Short mmCIF file of C-alpha atoms and ligand atoms in Angstrom, two decimals:
data_model
loop_
_atom_site.label_atom_id
_atom_site.label_comp_id
_atom_site.label_asym_id
_atom_site.label_seq_id
_atom_site.Cartn_x
_atom_site.Cartn_y
_atom_site.Cartn_z
CA MET A 29 -0.17 -22.16 -0.88
CA GLU A 30 0.84 -21.97 -4.52
CA TYR A 31 1.04 -18.74 -6.46
CA ILE A 32 0.82 -17.90 -10.15
CA SER A 33 1.29 -14.74 -12.21
CA THR A 34 -1.78 -12.88 -13.49
CA ARG A 35 -0.20 -13.17 -16.94
CA ASN A 36 0.66 -16.87 -16.80
CA ASN A 37 -1.33 -19.17 -14.56
CA GLN A 38 0.52 -22.34 -15.59
CA LYS A 39 3.76 -21.80 -13.71
CA CYS A 40 3.65 -22.10 -9.91
CA PHE A 41 5.67 -20.19 -7.34
CA THR A 42 6.19 -20.43 -3.60
CA PHE A 43 5.62 -17.57 -1.19
CA LYS A 44 9.38 -17.12 -0.96
CA ASP A 45 9.64 -16.53 -4.74
CA VAL A 46 6.68 -14.21 -4.64
CA PHE A 47 7.98 -12.22 -1.70
CA LEU A 48 11.52 -11.80 -3.03
CA LYS A 49 10.62 -11.12 -6.64
CA GLY A 50 7.69 -8.77 -6.04
CA LEU A 51 6.84 -8.68 -9.73
CA ALA A 52 6.72 -11.79 -11.97
CA ASP A 53 9.23 -12.02 -14.84
CA ASP A 54 6.38 -11.79 -17.34
CA GLY A 55 5.40 -8.41 -15.87
CA GLY A 56 2.33 -9.83 -14.13
CA LEU A 57 1.45 -9.75 -10.44
CA PHE A 58 1.50 -12.76 -8.19
CA VAL A 59 -1.77 -14.09 -6.79
CA PRO A 60 -2.62 -17.33 -4.98
CA LYS A 61 -3.63 -20.10 -7.36
CA SER A 62 -6.64 -20.72 -5.15
CA PHE A 63 -7.68 -20.59 -1.52
CA LYS A 64 -10.74 -21.49 0.52
CA PRO A 65 -12.76 -18.84 2.34
CA LEU A 66 -13.07 -19.22 6.10
CA ASN A 67 -16.32 -20.76 7.30
CA LYS A 68 -18.53 -19.28 10.04
CA GLN A 69 -16.87 -21.30 12.77
CA GLU A 70 -13.38 -20.33 11.65
CA LEU A 71 -14.37 -16.67 11.51
CA ASN A 72 -15.88 -16.94 14.94
CA ASN A 73 -12.63 -18.31 16.32
CA LEU A 74 -10.82 -15.16 15.21
CA LYS A 75 -13.33 -12.77 16.75
CA SER A 76 -11.73 -12.04 20.08
CA LEU A 77 -8.06 -12.32 19.17
CA GLU A 78 -5.64 -9.51 19.84
CA TYR A 79 -4.10 -7.87 16.80
CA ASN A 80 -0.85 -9.87 16.72
CA ASP A 81 -2.58 -13.21 17.21
CA LEU A 82 -5.11 -12.35 14.54
CA ALA A 83 -2.25 -11.42 12.18
CA VAL A 84 -0.66 -14.83 12.72
CA GLU A 85 -3.89 -16.67 11.87
CA ILE A 86 -4.57 -14.62 8.73
CA ILE A 87 -1.02 -14.54 7.39
CA TYR A 88 0.23 -18.03 8.18
CA PRO A 89 -1.80 -19.95 5.56
CA PHE A 90 -0.39 -17.65 2.86
CA ILE A 91 3.30 -18.04 3.62
CA GLY A 92 3.54 -21.81 3.39
CA ASP A 93 6.90 -23.12 4.51
CA PHE A 94 8.68 -19.76 4.46
CA MET A 95 8.86 -19.94 8.25
CA SER A 96 7.25 -21.99 11.01
CA LYS A 97 4.23 -20.72 12.90
CA ASP A 98 6.35 -20.11 15.99
CA GLU A 99 8.79 -18.09 13.94
CA LEU A 100 5.92 -16.08 12.48
CA ILE A 101 4.58 -15.41 15.97
CA SER A 102 7.88 -13.94 17.12
CA THR A 103 8.40 -12.06 13.84
CA ILE A 104 5.02 -10.38 14.14
CA SER A 105 5.56 -9.51 17.76
CA LYS A 106 8.96 -7.97 16.95
CA SER A 107 7.52 -6.04 13.99
CA TYR A 108 4.82 -4.31 15.99
CA SER A 109 6.67 -3.76 19.26
CA ASN A 110 7.54 -0.14 18.44
CA PHE A 111 4.04 1.03 17.46
CA ARG A 112 2.55 3.83 19.51
CA SER A 113 -0.76 1.99 19.87
CA ASN A 114 -0.72 -1.18 21.97
CA ASP A 115 -2.97 -2.94 19.53
CA VAL A 116 -1.07 -1.69 16.45
CA VAL A 117 -4.16 0.09 15.09
CA LYS A 118 -7.01 1.90 16.80
CA ILE A 119 -10.72 2.35 16.16
CA SER A 120 -12.12 5.77 16.98
CA ASN A 121 -15.46 7.49 16.53
CA LEU A 122 -16.14 10.47 14.34
CA GLY A 123 -19.76 11.28 14.98
CA ASN A 124 -21.50 8.05 14.03
CA LEU A 125 -18.68 7.03 11.74
CA LYS A 126 -15.96 4.54 12.69
CA VAL A 127 -12.39 5.48 11.87
CA LEU A 128 -9.67 2.86 11.64
CA GLU A 129 -6.44 4.65 12.60
CA LEU A 130 -3.54 3.04 10.81
CA PHE A 131 -0.86 5.66 11.47
CA HIS A 132 0.60 4.64 14.81
CA GLY A 133 3.76 3.10 13.37
CA PRO A 134 7.25 4.64 13.24
CA THR A 135 6.67 6.76 10.09
CA LEU A 136 3.08 7.80 10.71
CA ALA A 137 1.29 6.13 7.78
CA PHE A 138 -0.43 2.80 7.24
CA LYS A 139 2.49 1.56 5.15
CA ASP A 140 4.43 0.80 8.36
CA ILE A 141 2.08 -2.05 9.19
CA ALA A 142 3.12 -4.15 6.21
CA MET A 143 6.63 -2.80 5.90
CA GLN A 144 7.83 -3.55 9.43
CA LEU A 145 6.79 -7.15 8.89
CA ILE A 146 8.49 -7.30 5.49
CA GLY A 147 11.72 -5.90 6.96
CA ASN A 148 11.81 -8.78 9.40
CA PHE A 149 10.90 -11.30 6.68
CA TYR A 150 14.01 -10.13 4.82
CA GLN A 151 16.15 -10.38 7.91
CA TYR A 152 14.90 -13.91 8.52
CA TYR A 153 15.47 -14.95 4.91
CA LEU A 154 18.95 -13.41 4.63
CA GLY A 155 19.92 -14.97 7.95
CA CYS A 156 19.07 -18.40 6.49
CA ASP A 157 20.39 -17.97 2.97
CA GLN A 158 23.45 -15.76 3.42
CA LYS A 159 22.68 -13.82 0.28
CA LYS A 160 23.09 -10.10 -0.30
CA ILE A 161 20.21 -8.25 -1.90
CA ASN A 162 19.38 -4.76 -3.13
CA ILE A 163 15.87 -3.49 -2.62
CA ILE A 164 14.71 -0.74 -4.96
CA VAL A 165 11.42 0.96 -4.36
CA ALA A 166 9.46 3.89 -5.77
CA THR A 167 7.47 6.06 -3.41
CA SER A 168 4.79 8.70 -3.63
CA GLY A 169 5.93 9.73 -0.15
CA ASP A 170 4.97 7.23 2.51
CA THR A 171 6.22 3.86 1.25
CA GLY A 172 9.81 5.11 1.16
CA ALA A 173 9.90 6.23 4.76
CA ALA A 174 8.21 3.03 5.91
CA ALA A 175 10.65 0.90 3.89
CA ILE A 176 13.71 2.76 5.16
CA ASP A 177 12.59 2.55 8.75
CA ALA A 178 11.96 -1.16 8.36
CA LEU A 179 15.23 -1.94 6.55
CA LYS A 180 17.83 0.53 7.82
CA GLY A 181 20.84 -1.07 9.45
CA LYS A 182 19.77 -4.60 8.48
CA GLU A 183 22.62 -6.82 7.35
CA ASN A 184 23.20 -8.02 3.79
CA LEU A 185 20.79 -5.62 2.18
CA ASN A 186 20.73 -2.12 0.71
CA VAL A 187 17.62 -0.07 0.17
CA PHE A 188 17.29 2.46 -2.67
CA VAL A 189 14.24 4.73 -2.59
CA LEU A 190 13.14 6.80 -5.59
CA HIS A 191 10.84 9.70 -4.76
CA PRO A 192 9.53 12.45 -7.08
CA ASN A 193 11.69 15.52 -6.41
CA ASN A 194 9.80 18.39 -4.73
CA ARG A 195 6.49 16.56 -4.96
CA ILE A 196 6.25 15.13 -1.50
CA SER A 197 5.75 17.02 1.75
CA PRO A 198 8.89 18.13 3.66
CA VAL A 199 7.93 15.92 6.61
CA GLN A 200 7.54 12.94 4.28
CA ARG A 201 10.95 13.69 2.80
CA LYS A 202 12.66 14.18 6.13
CA LEU A 203 11.38 10.87 7.45
CA MET A 204 13.33 9.25 4.59
CA THR A 205 16.44 11.35 4.22
CA ILE A 206 17.70 11.90 7.77
CA HIS A 207 19.08 8.42 8.22
CA ASP A 208 22.83 7.92 8.19
CA ASP A 209 22.79 4.13 7.97
CA SER A 210 25.20 3.07 5.26
CA ASN A 211 22.65 0.77 3.58
CA VAL A 212 20.12 3.55 2.86
CA TYR A 213 20.11 5.48 -0.45
CA ASN A 214 17.60 8.21 -1.30
CA ILE A 215 17.18 9.32 -4.90
CA ALA A 216 15.00 12.30 -5.85
CA ILE A 217 13.86 11.85 -9.45
CA GLU A 218 13.02 14.87 -11.55
CA GLY A 219 9.58 13.58 -12.46
CA ASN A 220 6.39 12.33 -10.83
CA PHE A 221 5.57 9.13 -8.96
CA ASP A 222 4.59 7.21 -12.09
CA ASP A 223 8.05 8.04 -13.53
CA CYS A 224 9.68 6.64 -10.38
CA GLN A 225 7.52 3.53 -10.57
CA ASN A 226 8.37 3.04 -14.25
CA LEU A 227 12.10 3.32 -13.54
CA VAL A 228 11.83 0.59 -10.92
CA LYS A 229 9.81 -1.61 -13.28
CA GLU A 230 12.40 -1.11 -16.02
CA MET A 231 15.20 -2.14 -13.71
CA PHE A 232 13.27 -5.25 -12.73
CA ASN A 233 12.55 -6.12 -16.34
CA ASP A 234 16.22 -5.77 -17.30
CA GLU A 235 17.19 -9.29 -16.35
CA ASN A 236 20.93 -8.63 -16.62
CA PHE A 237 20.73 -5.75 -14.26
CA SER A 238 18.30 -7.22 -11.77
CA LYS A 239 20.17 -10.53 -11.53
CA LYS A 240 23.51 -8.79 -11.23
CA ILE A 241 22.45 -6.79 -8.20
CA ASN A 242 20.11 -9.45 -6.80
CA MET A 243 17.27 -6.98 -6.92
CA SER A 244 14.18 -7.22 -4.78
CA GLY A 245 11.16 -4.98 -4.35
CA VAL A 246 8.76 -3.88 -1.64
CA ASN A 247 6.30 -1.79 -3.66
CA SER A 248 2.62 -2.08 -2.96
CA ILE A 249 2.38 -4.86 -5.54
CA ASN A 250 4.34 -7.12 -3.18
CA TRP A 251 1.94 -9.82 -2.07
CA ALA A 252 3.39 -9.84 1.45
CA ARG A 253 2.12 -6.29 1.88
CA ILE A 254 -1.37 -7.23 0.77
CA ILE A 255 -1.73 -10.06 3.27
CA ALA A 256 -0.36 -7.95 6.11
CA GLN A 257 -2.93 -5.26 5.28
CA ALA A 258 -5.85 -7.68 5.07
CA VAL A 259 -5.43 -8.25 8.82
CA TYR A 260 -6.75 -4.87 9.91
CA TYR A 261 -9.99 -5.26 7.96
CA PHE A 262 -10.68 -8.34 10.10
CA TYR A 263 -9.61 -6.54 13.24
CA ALA A 264 -11.86 -3.57 12.49
CA TYR A 265 -14.83 -5.75 11.69
CA PHE A 266 -14.53 -7.69 14.94
CA LYS A 267 -13.87 -4.57 17.03
CA VAL A 268 -16.92 -2.78 15.67
CA GLY A 269 -18.77 -5.88 16.82
CA THR A 270 -21.67 -6.00 14.41
CA ASP A 271 -23.50 -8.83 12.74
CA GLN A 272 -24.18 -6.65 9.70
CA PRO A 273 -21.84 -6.50 6.73
CA LEU A 274 -19.63 -3.40 6.92
CA SER A 275 -18.42 -1.16 4.13
CA PHE A 276 -14.93 0.32 4.10
CA SER A 277 -13.93 3.65 2.60
CA VAL A 278 -10.31 3.61 1.49
CA PRO A 279 -8.22 6.58 0.30
CA THR A 280 -6.76 4.97 -2.79
CA GLY A 281 -3.75 5.40 -5.07
CA ASN A 282 -2.09 2.21 -6.18
CA PHE A 283 -5.12 0.05 -5.23
CA GLY A 284 -3.03 -1.95 -2.74
CA ASP A 285 -4.76 -1.12 0.50
CA ILE A 286 -8.25 -1.55 -0.89
CA TYR A 287 -7.26 -4.76 -2.63
CA ALA A 288 -6.33 -6.09 0.81
CA GLY A 289 -9.95 -5.39 1.79
CA TYR A 290 -11.10 -7.31 -1.25
CA LEU A 291 -8.88 -10.20 -0.18
CA ALA A 292 -10.47 -10.07 3.29
CA LYS A 293 -13.89 -10.26 1.64
CA LYS A 294 -12.81 -13.22 -0.47
CA LEU A 295 -11.57 -14.86 2.71
CA GLY A 296 -15.12 -14.66 4.00
CA LEU A 297 -15.24 -11.44 6.02
CA PRO A 298 -18.74 -9.90 5.74
CA ILE A 299 -17.82 -6.78 3.77
CA ASP A 300 -20.50 -4.99 1.81
CA LYS A 301 -18.91 -2.30 -0.37
CA LEU A 302 -15.30 -1.26 -0.73
CA ILE A 303 -15.31 2.43 -1.49
CA VAL A 304 -12.48 3.67 -3.68
CA ALA A 305 -11.87 7.29 -2.64
CA THR A 306 -9.57 9.25 -4.95
CA ASN A 307 -8.30 12.78 -5.42
CA LYS A 308 -8.53 14.48 -8.81
CA ASN A 309 -6.12 11.88 -10.21
CA ASP A 310 -9.29 9.91 -10.57
CA ILE A 311 -8.59 7.13 -13.05
CA LEU A 312 -9.99 4.55 -10.63
CA HIS A 313 -13.12 6.58 -9.98
CA ARG A 314 -13.69 7.04 -13.70
CA ALA A 315 -13.03 3.31 -14.21
CA ILE A 316 -15.34 2.04 -11.50
CA SER A 317 -18.14 4.51 -12.10
CA GLY A 318 -18.15 4.35 -15.91
CA GLY A 319 -15.52 1.96 -17.25
CA ASP A 320 -13.16 4.73 -18.40
CA TYR A 321 -9.61 3.56 -17.69
CA THR A 322 -7.70 6.15 -19.73
CA GLN A 323 -4.59 7.54 -18.12
CA LYS A 324 -4.28 11.29 -17.93
CA LYS A 325 -1.38 13.37 -16.79
CA VAL A 326 -0.68 13.14 -13.06
CA GLU A 327 -1.57 16.34 -11.24
CA GLU A 328 -0.06 17.45 -7.97
CA THR A 329 -2.55 17.59 -5.11
CA ASN A 330 -2.63 18.08 -1.36
CA THR A 331 -2.91 14.28 -1.06
CA PRO A 332 0.43 13.37 -2.69
CA SER A 333 0.33 9.71 -1.68
CA MET A 334 -2.55 9.26 -4.10
CA ASP A 335 -1.05 11.21 -7.04
CA ILE A 336 -0.99 8.18 -9.29
CA GLN A 337 -2.46 7.33 -12.68
CA ILE A 338 -1.23 3.76 -12.93
CA ALA A 339 -2.88 1.76 -10.18
CA SER A 340 -0.69 -1.34 -10.40
CA ASN A 341 -2.72 -3.58 -8.13
CA PHE A 342 -5.83 -3.13 -10.27
CA GLU A 343 -4.41 -5.89 -12.46
CA ARG A 344 -5.16 -8.36 -9.68
CA LEU A 345 -8.82 -7.38 -9.72
CA LEU A 346 -8.99 -7.51 -13.51
CA TYR A 347 -7.55 -11.03 -13.41
CA ASP A 348 -10.35 -12.06 -11.07
CA VAL A 349 -13.00 -10.37 -13.13
CA LYS A 350 -11.66 -12.13 -16.22
CA ASN A 351 -12.30 -15.45 -14.45
CA CYS A 352 -8.62 -16.03 -13.73
CA ASN A 353 -7.80 -16.21 -17.42
CA SER A 354 -4.20 -15.04 -17.70
CA GLU A 355 -4.18 -14.82 -21.50
CA VAL A 356 -7.10 -12.42 -21.47
CA THR A 357 -5.52 -10.46 -18.60
CA LYS A 358 -2.30 -10.15 -20.59
CA ASP A 359 -4.27 -8.79 -23.50
CA VAL A 360 -6.07 -6.25 -21.29
CA MET A 361 -2.76 -5.12 -19.81
CA SER A 362 -1.26 -4.50 -23.22
CA LYS A 363 -4.30 -2.40 -24.12
CA ILE A 364 -3.88 -0.46 -20.89
CA LYS A 365 -0.25 0.12 -21.75
CA LYS A 366 -1.33 1.66 -25.06
CA ASN A 367 -3.95 3.63 -23.13
CA LYS A 368 -6.70 1.99 -25.18
CA TYR A 369 -8.78 0.13 -22.66
CA LYS A 370 -12.36 0.51 -21.60
CA ILE A 371 -13.90 -1.85 -19.09
CA ASP A 372 -16.80 -3.65 -20.73
CA LYS A 373 -20.25 -3.64 -19.27
CA SER A 374 -20.41 -7.12 -17.81
CA ASP A 375 -16.98 -6.74 -16.19
CA LEU A 376 -18.03 -3.43 -14.74
CA GLU A 377 -21.15 -4.99 -13.24
CA GLU A 378 -18.96 -7.64 -11.67
CA ILE A 379 -16.65 -4.98 -10.21
CA LYS A 380 -19.58 -2.99 -8.89
CA LYS A 381 -20.76 -5.93 -6.81
CA ASN A 382 -17.82 -5.25 -4.52
CA PHE A 383 -16.66 -1.71 -5.24
CA THR A 384 -18.01 1.77 -5.57
CA SER A 385 -16.08 5.03 -5.90
CA GLU A 386 -16.00 8.79 -5.44
CA MET A 387 -13.56 11.64 -6.02
CA LEU A 388 -12.72 14.79 -4.07
CA ASP A 389 -11.01 17.75 -5.67
CA GLU A 390 -8.56 20.04 -3.88
CA ASN A 391 -11.13 22.44 -2.45
CA GLU A 392 -13.43 19.67 -1.33
CA THR A 393 -10.56 18.01 0.51
CA ILE A 394 -9.62 21.17 2.39
CA GLU A 395 -13.29 21.89 3.08
CA MET A 396 -13.71 18.36 4.44
CA ILE A 397 -10.81 18.77 6.90
CA LYS A 398 -12.42 21.98 8.05
CA ILE A 399 -15.91 20.55 8.47
CA ILE A 400 -14.62 17.55 10.38
CA TYR A 401 -12.66 19.82 12.68
CA GLU A 402 -15.60 22.14 13.28
CA GLN A 403 -18.02 19.31 13.95
CA ASN A 404 -15.79 16.98 15.95
CA LYS A 405 -12.67 18.89 17.04
CA ILE A 406 -10.64 16.17 15.38
CA VAL A 407 -7.88 16.89 12.87
CA VAL A 408 -7.68 14.34 10.06
CA ASP A 409 -4.99 14.14 7.40
CA PRO A 410 -6.04 15.09 3.85
CA HIS A 411 -6.04 11.47 2.60
CA THR A 412 -8.38 10.46 5.38
CA ALA A 413 -10.52 13.49 4.56
CA VAL A 414 -10.88 12.17 1.02
CA GLY A 415 -12.06 8.85 2.44
CA ILE A 416 -14.66 10.56 4.61
CA GLY A 417 -15.73 12.97 1.89
CA ALA A 418 -16.28 10.14 -0.56
CA LEU A 419 -18.60 8.43 1.90
CA ARG A 420 -20.60 11.56 2.48
CA LYS A 421 -20.97 12.22 -1.22
CA LEU A 422 -22.21 8.67 -1.71
CA GLY A 423 -24.48 8.83 1.35
CA LEU A 424 -23.04 5.59 2.69
CA GLU A 425 -22.08 6.65 6.22
CA LYS A 426 -24.11 3.89 7.85
CA ASN A 427 -22.23 0.71 8.78
CA CYS A 428 -19.06 2.05 7.37
CA VAL A 429 -15.44 2.22 8.50
CA VAL A 430 -13.06 4.82 7.08
CA LEU A 431 -9.40 3.94 6.85
CA SER A 432 -7.33 6.75 8.29
CA THR A 433 -4.11 6.26 6.39
CA ALA A 434 -1.77 8.93 7.78
CA HIS A 435 -1.15 11.19 10.74
CA PRO A 436 -2.13 14.81 9.95
CA CYS A 437 1.32 16.13 10.93
CA LYS A 438 2.73 14.60 7.75
CA PHE A 439 0.77 17.12 5.70
CA PRO A 440 0.98 20.39 7.66
CA LYS A 441 0.29 22.65 4.70
CA ALA A 442 -3.14 21.16 3.97
CA ILE A 443 -4.03 21.35 7.66
CA GLU A 444 -2.86 24.94 7.85
CA ASP A 445 -4.92 25.83 4.75
CA ALA A 446 -8.01 24.20 6.19
CA ILE A 447 -8.06 25.23 9.82
CA SER A 448 -5.08 27.59 10.30
CA LYS A 449 -3.52 25.26 12.81
CA THR A 450 -0.02 23.87 12.96
CA GLU A 451 -0.02 20.14 13.38
CA ASN A 452 3.12 19.05 15.24
CA LEU A 453 5.03 15.81 15.01
CA PRO A 454 4.57 13.43 17.95
CA ASP A 455 7.29 14.05 20.56
CA SER A 456 9.10 10.85 19.68
CA LEU A 457 9.65 12.15 16.14
CA LYS A 458 10.43 15.82 16.77
CA PHE A 459 14.16 15.15 16.27
CA VAL A 460 13.69 14.72 12.50
CA ASN A 461 13.35 18.49 12.12
CA ASN A 462 16.93 19.12 13.20
CA ARG A 463 18.74 16.37 11.34
CA GLU A 464 20.77 16.80 8.20
CA GLU A 465 19.15 15.37 5.06
CA LYS A 466 20.93 13.20 2.55
CA PHE A 467 19.63 12.51 -0.97
CA GLU A 468 20.78 12.55 -4.59
CA VAL A 469 18.80 14.38 -7.29
CA LEU A 470 18.80 12.49 -10.63
CA SER A 471 17.04 13.15 -13.91
CA ASN A 472 14.32 10.77 -15.10
CA ASP A 473 16.87 8.67 -16.98
CA ILE A 474 17.12 4.92 -16.52
CA GLU A 475 20.85 4.75 -17.31
CA LYS A 476 21.70 7.43 -14.75
CA VAL A 477 19.71 5.62 -12.08
CA LYS A 478 21.23 2.23 -12.89
CA ASN A 479 24.72 3.73 -12.77
CA TYR A 480 24.02 5.35 -9.45
CA VAL A 481 22.89 2.01 -8.03
CA LEU A 482 25.85 0.12 -9.46
CA ASN A 483 28.33 2.68 -8.18
CA SER A 484 26.81 2.64 -4.73
CA ILE A 485 27.02 -1.08 -4.04
C1 PLP B 524 -0.04 4.97 0.09
C2 PLP B 524 -1.10 5.81 0.66
C3 PLP B 524 -2.42 5.78 0.18
C4 PLP B 524 -2.80 4.92 -1.01
O1 PLP B 524 -2.70 3.55 -0.78
P1 PLP B 524 -2.66 2.52 -1.99
O2 PLP B 524 -2.40 1.20 -1.39
O3 PLP B 524 -1.53 2.98 -2.87
O4 PLP B 524 -3.96 2.61 -2.70
C5 PLP B 524 -3.37 6.53 0.81
N1 PLP B 524 -3.06 7.34 1.86
C6 PLP B 524 -1.80 7.41 2.33
C7 PLP B 524 -1.52 8.33 3.46
C8 PLP B 524 -0.78 6.66 1.76
O5 PLP B 524 0.46 6.72 2.25
#
């Protein structure tokens, strides 16, 4: 499969380029040049596969000659061997609602599913090419832990994680900062997630710097993450076992997870609506409901993994909506950068064919956790509660799957506020509470961050 950038569809890239670069040099995101949807027969053949086998079938066509199918089979099996659910993910019932539990990986959030695979892709690549790379990633809390767990101790690579200082939960922080592997570096930036993300983008765009350190990225814009995440939409659809189209409600920040659902739909999976569920950082809800894509200041919420105003992956959708015209997309992105973009009516109609959206504020989120607990005796994490609340507000509970993106123990304060219960870590992770933490606090200053990276390697 060939890939192009959303801002230049003339130049082609291989999966290897796309995976290692993350972001295109022109600032655009990589997308496949084209691909064919699966036909009925092909879909039918996937229906009864176990998770790992399904992952092989979905992912393989996208990675071209990066590795052979046999190598992919063993890479996937290695990646998911340490998950606490035999089938990687789990479908559970919440009243008449289906919940897709994605938090059974080593760091208790859905990000593990893509990241464990990516970690092993790197290992495979570095084993073949004998290069040394530095991975720099910004996190709103969960990506960092997932990346560190997937990359710690691996040879020929370092991982630098930038998180917003004091703006993630202590459990989220501990899952990143307790590691003593010499290739792991945690940086707490005095700023918010968007600041962290901008620092990483600036480092990428500084060609001198990024070439010098052989920089690579695993942020949610990395195409490898998207394809790994598309797998569980298929799995959920087949497990629910319906012949109706299903909708999916997705707690959304950077638009990566829900974009994977959109990819699944484009691949032919019968998906009705993709529901963008946001907290009060609601740029995507404002955009999808009324075309308003103005960025406001990021506010801290009890769902920190969605405290984002720049939803990077949205560019991929805009590119599609603009009929794969990269010049027009480039123009839109420069308007967005100046905060002067409104989605026009026909584009919005196009978007609404596949997406709808809702927002929950702080009180509604806490109230939702409480209601779910009272009605079902099940504790959900606040992000998942936003996904469920959005559905209820929209009245779309029928034929719908909610993505449960994190384990509630990652966000004990919200749970405590809602139902006065302490949510403990699973036994296998209790040790993180007693380990020493290691991280460096830096101001939101690109030169300071670059120097720290250069001095560390
Ligand atoms: C990252 C994350 C999200 C948001 O996912 P995006 O792909 O950024 O939209 C939602 N919930 C949790 C728990 C997360 O870690």
